[in-house]
PDB file of N, CA and C in Angstrom:
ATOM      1  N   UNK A   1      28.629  58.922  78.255  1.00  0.00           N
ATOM      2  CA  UNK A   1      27.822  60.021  77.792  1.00  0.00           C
ATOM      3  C   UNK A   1      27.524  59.835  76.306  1.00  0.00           C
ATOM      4  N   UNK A   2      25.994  59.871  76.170  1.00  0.00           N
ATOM      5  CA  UNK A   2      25.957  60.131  74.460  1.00  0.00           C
ATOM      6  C   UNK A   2      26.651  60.831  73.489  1.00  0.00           C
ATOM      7  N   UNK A   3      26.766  60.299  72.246  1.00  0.00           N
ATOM      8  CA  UNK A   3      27.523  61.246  71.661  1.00  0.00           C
ATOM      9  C   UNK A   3      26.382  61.727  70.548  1.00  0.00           C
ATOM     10  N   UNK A   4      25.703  63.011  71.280  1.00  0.00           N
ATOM     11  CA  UNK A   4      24.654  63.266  69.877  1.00  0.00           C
ATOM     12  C   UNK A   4      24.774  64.290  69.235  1.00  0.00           C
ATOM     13  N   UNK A   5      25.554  64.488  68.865  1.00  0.00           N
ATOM     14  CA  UNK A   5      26.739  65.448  67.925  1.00  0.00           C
ATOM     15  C   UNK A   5      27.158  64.507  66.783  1.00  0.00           C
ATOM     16  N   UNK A   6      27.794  63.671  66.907  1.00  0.00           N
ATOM     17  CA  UNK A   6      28.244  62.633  66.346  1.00  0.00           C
ATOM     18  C   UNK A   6      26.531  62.256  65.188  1.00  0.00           C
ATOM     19  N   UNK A   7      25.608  61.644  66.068  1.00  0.00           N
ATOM     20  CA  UNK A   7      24.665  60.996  65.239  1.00  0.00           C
ATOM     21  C   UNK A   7      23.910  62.276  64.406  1.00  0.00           C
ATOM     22  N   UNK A   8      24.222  63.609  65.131  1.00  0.00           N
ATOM     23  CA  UNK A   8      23.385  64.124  64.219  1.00  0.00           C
ATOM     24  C   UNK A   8      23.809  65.117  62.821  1.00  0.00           C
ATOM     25  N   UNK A   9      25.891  64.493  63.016  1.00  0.00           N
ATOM     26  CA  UNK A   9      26.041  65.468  62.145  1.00  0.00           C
ATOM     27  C   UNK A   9      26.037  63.968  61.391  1.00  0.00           C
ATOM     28  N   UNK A  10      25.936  63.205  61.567  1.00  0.00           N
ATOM     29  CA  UNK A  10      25.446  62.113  60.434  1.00  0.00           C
ATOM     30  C   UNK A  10      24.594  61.901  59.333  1.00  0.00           C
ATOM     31  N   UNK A  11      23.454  61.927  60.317  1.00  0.00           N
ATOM     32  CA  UNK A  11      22.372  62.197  59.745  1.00  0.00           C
ATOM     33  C   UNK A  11      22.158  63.476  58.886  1.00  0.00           C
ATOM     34  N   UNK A  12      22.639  64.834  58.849  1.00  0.00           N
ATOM     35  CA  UNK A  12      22.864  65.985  58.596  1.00  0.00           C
ATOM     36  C   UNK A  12      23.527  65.146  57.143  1.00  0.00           C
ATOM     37  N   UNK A  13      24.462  64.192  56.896  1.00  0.00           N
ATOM     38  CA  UNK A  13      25.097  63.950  55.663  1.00  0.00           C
ATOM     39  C   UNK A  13      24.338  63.092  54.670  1.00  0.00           C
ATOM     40  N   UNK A  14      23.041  62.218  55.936  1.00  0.00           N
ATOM     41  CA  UNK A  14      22.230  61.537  55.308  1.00  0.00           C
ATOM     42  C   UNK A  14      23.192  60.280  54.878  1.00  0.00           C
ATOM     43  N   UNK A  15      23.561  59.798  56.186  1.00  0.00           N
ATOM     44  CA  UNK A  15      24.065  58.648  56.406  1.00  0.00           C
ATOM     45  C   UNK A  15      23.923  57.810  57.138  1.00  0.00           C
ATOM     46  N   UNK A  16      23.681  56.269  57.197  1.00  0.00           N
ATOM     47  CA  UNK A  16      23.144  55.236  58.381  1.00  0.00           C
ATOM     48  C   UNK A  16      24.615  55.187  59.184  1.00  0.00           C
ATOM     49  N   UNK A  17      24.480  54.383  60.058  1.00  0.00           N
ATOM     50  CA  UNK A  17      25.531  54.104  60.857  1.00  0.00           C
ATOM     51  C   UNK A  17      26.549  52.740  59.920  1.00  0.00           C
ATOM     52  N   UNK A  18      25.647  52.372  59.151  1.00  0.00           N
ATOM     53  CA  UNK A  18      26.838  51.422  58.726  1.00  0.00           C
ATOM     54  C   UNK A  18      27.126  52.353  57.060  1.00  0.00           C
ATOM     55  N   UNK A  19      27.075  52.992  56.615  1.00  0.00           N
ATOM     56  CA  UNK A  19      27.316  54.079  55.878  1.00  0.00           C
ATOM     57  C   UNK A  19      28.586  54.290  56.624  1.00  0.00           C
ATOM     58  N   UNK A  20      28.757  55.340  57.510  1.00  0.00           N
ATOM     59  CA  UNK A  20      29.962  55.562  57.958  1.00  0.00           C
ATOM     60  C   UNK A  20      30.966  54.876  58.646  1.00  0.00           C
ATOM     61  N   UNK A  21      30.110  53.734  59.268  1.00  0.00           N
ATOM     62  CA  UNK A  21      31.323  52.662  59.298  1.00  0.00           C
ATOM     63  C   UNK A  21      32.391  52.336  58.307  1.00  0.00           C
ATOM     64  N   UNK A  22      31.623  51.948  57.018  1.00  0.00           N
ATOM     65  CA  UNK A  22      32.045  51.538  56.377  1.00  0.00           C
ATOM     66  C   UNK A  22      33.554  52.921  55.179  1.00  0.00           C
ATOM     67  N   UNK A  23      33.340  53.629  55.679  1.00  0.00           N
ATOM     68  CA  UNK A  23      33.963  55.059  55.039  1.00  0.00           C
ATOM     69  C   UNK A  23      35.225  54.984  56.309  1.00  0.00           C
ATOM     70  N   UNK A  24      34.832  54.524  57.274  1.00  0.00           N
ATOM     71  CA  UNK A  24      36.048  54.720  58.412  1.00  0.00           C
ATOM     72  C   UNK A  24      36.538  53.511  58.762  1.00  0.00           C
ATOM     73  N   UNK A  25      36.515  52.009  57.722  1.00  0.00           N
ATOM     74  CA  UNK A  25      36.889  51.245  58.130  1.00  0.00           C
ATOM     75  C   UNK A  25      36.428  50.328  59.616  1.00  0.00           C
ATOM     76  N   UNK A  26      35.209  50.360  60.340  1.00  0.00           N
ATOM     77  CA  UNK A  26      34.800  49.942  61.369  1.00  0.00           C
ATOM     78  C   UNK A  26      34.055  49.338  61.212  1.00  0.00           C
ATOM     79  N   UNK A  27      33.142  48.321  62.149  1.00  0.00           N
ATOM     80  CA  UNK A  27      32.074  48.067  62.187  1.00  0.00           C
ATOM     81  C   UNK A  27      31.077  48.996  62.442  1.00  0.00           C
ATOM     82  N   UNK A  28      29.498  48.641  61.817  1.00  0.00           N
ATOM     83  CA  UNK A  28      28.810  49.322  62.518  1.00  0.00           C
ATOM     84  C   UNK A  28      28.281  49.608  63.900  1.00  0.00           C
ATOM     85  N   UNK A  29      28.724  48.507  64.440  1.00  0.00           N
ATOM     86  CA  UNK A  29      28.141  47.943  66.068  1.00  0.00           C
ATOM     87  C   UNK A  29      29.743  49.106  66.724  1.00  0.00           C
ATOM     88  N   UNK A  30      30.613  49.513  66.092  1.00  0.00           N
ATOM     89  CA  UNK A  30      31.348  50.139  66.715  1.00  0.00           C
ATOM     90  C   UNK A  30      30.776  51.817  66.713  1.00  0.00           C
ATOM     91  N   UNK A  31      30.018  52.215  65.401  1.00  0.00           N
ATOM     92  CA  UNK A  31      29.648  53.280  65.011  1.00  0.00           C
ATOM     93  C   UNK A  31      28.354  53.768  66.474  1.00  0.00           C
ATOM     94  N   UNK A  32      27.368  52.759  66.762  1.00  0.00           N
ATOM     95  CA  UNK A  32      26.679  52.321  67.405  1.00  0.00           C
ATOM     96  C   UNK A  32      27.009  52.935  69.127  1.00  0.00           C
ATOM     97  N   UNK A  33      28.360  52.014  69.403  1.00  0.00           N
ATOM     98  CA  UNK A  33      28.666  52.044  70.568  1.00  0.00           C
ATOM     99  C   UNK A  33      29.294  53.646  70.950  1.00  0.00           C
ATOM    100  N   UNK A  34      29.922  53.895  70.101  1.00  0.00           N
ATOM    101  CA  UNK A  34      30.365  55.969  69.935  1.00  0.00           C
ATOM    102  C   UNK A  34      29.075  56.442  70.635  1.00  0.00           C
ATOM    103  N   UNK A  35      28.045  56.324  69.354  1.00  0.00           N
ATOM    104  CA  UNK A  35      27.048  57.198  69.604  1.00  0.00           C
ATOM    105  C   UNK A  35      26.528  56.788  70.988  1.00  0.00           C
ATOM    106  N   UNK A  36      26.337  55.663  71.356  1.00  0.00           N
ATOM    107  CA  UNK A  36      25.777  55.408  72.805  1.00  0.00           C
ATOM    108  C   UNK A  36      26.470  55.568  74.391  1.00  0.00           C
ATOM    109  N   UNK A  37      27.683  55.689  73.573  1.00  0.00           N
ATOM    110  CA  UNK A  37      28.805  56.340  74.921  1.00  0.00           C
ATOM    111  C   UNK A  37      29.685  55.140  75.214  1.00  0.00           C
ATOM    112  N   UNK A  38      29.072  54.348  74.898  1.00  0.00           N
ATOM    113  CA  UNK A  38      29.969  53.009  75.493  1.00  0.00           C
ATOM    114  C   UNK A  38      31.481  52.372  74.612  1.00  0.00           C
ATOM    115  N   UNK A  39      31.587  53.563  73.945  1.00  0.00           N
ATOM    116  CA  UNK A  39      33.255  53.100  73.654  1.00  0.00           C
ATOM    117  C   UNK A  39      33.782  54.402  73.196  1.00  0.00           C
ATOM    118  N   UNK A  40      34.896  54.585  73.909  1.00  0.00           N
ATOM    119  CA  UNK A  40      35.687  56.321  73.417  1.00  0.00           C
ATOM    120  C   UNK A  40      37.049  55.706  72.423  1.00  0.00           C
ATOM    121  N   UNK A  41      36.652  55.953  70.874  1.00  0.00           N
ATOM    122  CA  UNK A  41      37.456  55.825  70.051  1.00  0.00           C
ATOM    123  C   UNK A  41      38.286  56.243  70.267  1.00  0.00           C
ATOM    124  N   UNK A  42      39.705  55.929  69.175  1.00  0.00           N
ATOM    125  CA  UNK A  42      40.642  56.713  69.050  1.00  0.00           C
ATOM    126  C   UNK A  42      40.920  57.860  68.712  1.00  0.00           C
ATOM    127  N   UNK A  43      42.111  58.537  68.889  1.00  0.00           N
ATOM    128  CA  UNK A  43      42.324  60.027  68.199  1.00  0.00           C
ATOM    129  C   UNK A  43      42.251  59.546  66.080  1.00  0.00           C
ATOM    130  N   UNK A  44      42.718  58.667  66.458  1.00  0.00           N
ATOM    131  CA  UNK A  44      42.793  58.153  64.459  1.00  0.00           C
ATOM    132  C   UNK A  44      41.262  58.017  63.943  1.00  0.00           C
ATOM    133  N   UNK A  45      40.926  57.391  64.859  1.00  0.00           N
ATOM    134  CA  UNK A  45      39.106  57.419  64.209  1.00  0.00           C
ATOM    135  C   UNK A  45      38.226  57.996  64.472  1.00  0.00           C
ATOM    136  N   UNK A  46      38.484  58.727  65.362  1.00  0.00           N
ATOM    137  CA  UNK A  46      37.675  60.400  65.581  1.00  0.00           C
ATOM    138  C   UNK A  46      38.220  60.975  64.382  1.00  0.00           C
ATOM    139  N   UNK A  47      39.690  61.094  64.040  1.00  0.00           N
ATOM    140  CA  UNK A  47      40.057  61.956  63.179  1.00  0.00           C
ATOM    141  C   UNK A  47      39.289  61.853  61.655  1.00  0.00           C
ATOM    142  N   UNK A  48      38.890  60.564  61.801  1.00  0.00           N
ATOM    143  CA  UNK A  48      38.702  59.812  60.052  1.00  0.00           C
ATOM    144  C   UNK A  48      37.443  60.177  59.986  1.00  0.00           C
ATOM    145  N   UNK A  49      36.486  60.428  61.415  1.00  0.00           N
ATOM    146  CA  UNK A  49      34.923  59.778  61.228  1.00  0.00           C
ATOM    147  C   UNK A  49      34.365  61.431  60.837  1.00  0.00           C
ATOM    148  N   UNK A  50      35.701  62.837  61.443  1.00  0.00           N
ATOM    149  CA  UNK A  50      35.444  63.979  61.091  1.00  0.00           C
ATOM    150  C   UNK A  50      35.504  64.294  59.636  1.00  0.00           C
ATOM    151  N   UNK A  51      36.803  63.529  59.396  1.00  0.00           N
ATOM    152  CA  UNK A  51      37.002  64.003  57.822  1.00  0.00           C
ATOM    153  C   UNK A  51      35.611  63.497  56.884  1.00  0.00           C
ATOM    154  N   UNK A  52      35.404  62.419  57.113  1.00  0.00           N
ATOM    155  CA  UNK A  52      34.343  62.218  55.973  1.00  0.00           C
ATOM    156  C   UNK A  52      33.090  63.018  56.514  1.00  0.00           C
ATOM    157  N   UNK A  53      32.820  63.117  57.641  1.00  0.00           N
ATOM    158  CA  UNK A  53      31.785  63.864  57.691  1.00  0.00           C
ATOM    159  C   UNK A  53      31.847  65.788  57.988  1.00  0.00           C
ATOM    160  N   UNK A  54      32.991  66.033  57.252  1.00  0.00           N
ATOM    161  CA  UNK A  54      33.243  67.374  57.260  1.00  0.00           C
ATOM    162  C   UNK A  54      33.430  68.409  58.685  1.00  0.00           C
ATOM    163  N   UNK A  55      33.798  67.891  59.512  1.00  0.00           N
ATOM    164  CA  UNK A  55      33.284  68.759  60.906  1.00  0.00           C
ATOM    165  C   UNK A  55      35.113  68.829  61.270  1.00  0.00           C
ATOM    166  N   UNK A  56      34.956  69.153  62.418  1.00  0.00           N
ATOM    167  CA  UNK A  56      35.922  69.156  63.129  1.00  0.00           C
ATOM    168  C   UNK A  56      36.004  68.400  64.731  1.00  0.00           C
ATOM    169  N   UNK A  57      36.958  67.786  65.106  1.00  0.00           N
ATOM    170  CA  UNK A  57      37.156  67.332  66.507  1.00  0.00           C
ATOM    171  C   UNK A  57      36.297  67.824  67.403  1.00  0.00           C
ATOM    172  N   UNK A  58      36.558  69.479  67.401  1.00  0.00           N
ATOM    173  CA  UNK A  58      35.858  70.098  68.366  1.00  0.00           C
ATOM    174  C   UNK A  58      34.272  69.702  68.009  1.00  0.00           C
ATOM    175  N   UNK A  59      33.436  69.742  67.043  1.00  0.00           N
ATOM    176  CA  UNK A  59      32.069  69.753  66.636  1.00  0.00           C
ATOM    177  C   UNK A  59      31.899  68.447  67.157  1.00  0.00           C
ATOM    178  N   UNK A  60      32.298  67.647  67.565  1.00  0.00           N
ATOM    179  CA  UNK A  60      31.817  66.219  67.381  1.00  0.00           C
ATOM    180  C   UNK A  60      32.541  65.719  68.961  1.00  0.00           C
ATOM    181  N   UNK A  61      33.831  65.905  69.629  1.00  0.00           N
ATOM    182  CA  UNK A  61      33.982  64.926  70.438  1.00  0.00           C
ATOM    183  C   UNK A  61      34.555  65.768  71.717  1.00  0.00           C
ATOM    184  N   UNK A  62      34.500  67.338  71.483  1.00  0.00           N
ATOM    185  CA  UNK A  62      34.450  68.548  72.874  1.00  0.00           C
ATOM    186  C   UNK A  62      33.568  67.984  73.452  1.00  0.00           C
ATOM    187  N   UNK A  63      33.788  67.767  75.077  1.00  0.00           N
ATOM    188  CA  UNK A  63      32.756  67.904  76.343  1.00  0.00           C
ATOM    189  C   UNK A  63      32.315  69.336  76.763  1.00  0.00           C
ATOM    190  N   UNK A  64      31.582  69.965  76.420  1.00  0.00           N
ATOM    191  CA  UNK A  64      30.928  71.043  77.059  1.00  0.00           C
ATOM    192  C   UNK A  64      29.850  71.112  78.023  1.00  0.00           C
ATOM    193  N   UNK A  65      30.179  71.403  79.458  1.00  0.00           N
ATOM    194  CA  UNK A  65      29.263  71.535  79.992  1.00  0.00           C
ATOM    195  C   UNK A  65      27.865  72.402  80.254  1.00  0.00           C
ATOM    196  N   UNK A  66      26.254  71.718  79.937  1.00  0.00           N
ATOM    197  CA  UNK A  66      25.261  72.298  80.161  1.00  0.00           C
ATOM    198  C   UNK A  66      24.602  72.132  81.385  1.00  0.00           C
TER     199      UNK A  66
END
């Protein structure tokens, strides 16, 4: 599942994907794969990718169903 929460509280900081890679220690091709669904990070780098981008767990990596 996309993660477009993730890309758009990014963008919201006015940051590329290798911008925040680089703030969370990752590649960008990892930043990439989040947003496209195809890799479910860790609790440590969910935790890191919130802090710099100010949000919380819930804002960014809750499944809510629509």
């Amino acid at each position: 599942m996309k993660n477009l929460k993730l890309k758009s509280a990014r963008a919201l900081k006015d940051m590329s994907q290798d911008d925040l890679a680089k703030a969370v220690g990752v590649s960008r091709q990892t930043i990439n794969a989040i947003e496209k669904g195809d890799y479910n990070p860790t609790i440590n780098l969910c935790i890191a990718i919130c802090k710099v981008l100010g949000v919380t767990l819930n804002d960014l990596f809750w499944i809510t169903e629509e």
